[in-house]
Amino acid sequence: MTNPNTVLLVAAIASFSTPFMLSAINIALPDISRELKMSALEMGWISLAFLVVSTVLLVPLGRAADIYGRKKVFTLGFVIFTAASALCALAGSALQLIAFRALQGLGSAMIFGTSIAILTSVYPPSGRGRALGIVASSVYLGLSLGPFLGGILAEQLSWRSIFYLNIPLGSAVLWLLFTRIKGEWAGEKNGTFDLKGSLIYSLSLSALICGAAYVTAPPGILLLLAGGAGFTAFFRHETRAPHPLLNAR
């Protein structure tokens, strides 16, 4: 039987890693820009690529985990996140770093879309408040320590060391997942994945995020309008779908 405290430890590390990475890298952007000779637009995409992919895929991947297995998706997410961190550390150009940051975002979406669901599956109602509180604290700890530790690492070693830090953390989590956490959790084993709804949702949210990032330019306004129209179509589709991505009703 899986020890709930082991699941809590894994969820806490997962909840710390992504916010830490996000806030630490922002501090190191000037160093990254100088070494890789990046333009201001490319520098912005280091953070935006991660945010767009992780935000857009969070709900679809969470739904997929409910159907196909939360532990499977969570484990694969940590494999991708850890591997992408190593690739980011080895990136030799702006394009490579942006692409690997997008891959990190994919792993992050798989992790965050499942970690809380797994936690609530192993903890009884009487213990969930404490467990969720610890996980929430881990998120804010990552956000708070990111600028501080990220600045130290970038100054004393290099910006690449921030990405390397994720490798031992990810390896520890994967070891626990394969050796200490047994079983699988799925909320709706016989459900059907709403591919059409997922595509509409992902494209609409992508348009909204990119439109907000470039709202001062005409293309940004067009993207915002397209995103709003897309979400109207999405909610209309979800009210009619037999197995919706989100229960719009």
XYZ file of N, CA, C and O in Angstrom, residues 36-47 94-95 98:
60
model
N 23.829 34.159 -25.296
C 23.251 33.608 -26.522
C 22.947 34.677 -27.571
O 22.386 34.364 -28.618
N 23.297 35.938 -27.256
C 23.105 37.058 -28.193
C 21.652 37.133 -28.662
O 21.351 37.081 -29.864
N 20.760 37.251 -27.710
C 19.327 37.235 -27.980
C 18.789 38.644 -28.145
O 19.239 39.586 -27.485
N 17.779 38.777 -28.994
C 17.057 40.034 -29.126
C 16.062 40.159 -27.975
O 15.803 39.195 -27.243
N 15.469 41.343 -27.828
C 14.484 41.547 -26.763
C 13.277 40.634 -26.964
O 12.722 40.100 -25.997
N 12.872 40.431 -28.223
C 11.731 39.559 -28.515
C 12.041 38.119 -28.133
O 11.215 37.438 -27.501
N 13.217 37.642 -28.488
C 13.606 36.270 -28.144
C 13.709 36.088 -26.636
O 13.303 35.042 -26.105
N 14.213 37.096 -25.944
C 14.338 37.007 -24.493
C 12.963 36.867 -23.842
O 12.782 36.124 -22.884
N 11.968 37.582 -24.366
C 10.614 37.476 -23.836
C 10.020 36.091 -24.020
O 9.266 35.612 -23.174
N 10.393 35.440 -25.114
C 9.834 34.122 -25.399
C 10.422 33.011 -24.527
O 9.872 31.927 -24.461
N 11.521 33.283 -23.832
C 12.053 32.284 -22.899
C 11.018 31.979 -21.815
O 10.803 30.826 -21.437
N 10.366 33.012 -21.314
C 9.320 32.820 -20.307
C 7.974 32.522 -20.957
O 7.222 31.664 -20.482
N 19.431 30.667 -29.052
C 18.160 31.176 -28.545
C 17.001 30.269 -28.955
O 16.122 29.960 -28.142
N 17.008 29.822 -30.221
C 15.925 28.979 -30.718
C 15.868 27.659 -29.951
O 14.786 27.184 -29.600
N 14.401 28.307 -26.388
C 12.959 28.558 -26.428
C 12.195 27.250 -26.663
O 11.176 26.982 -26.028
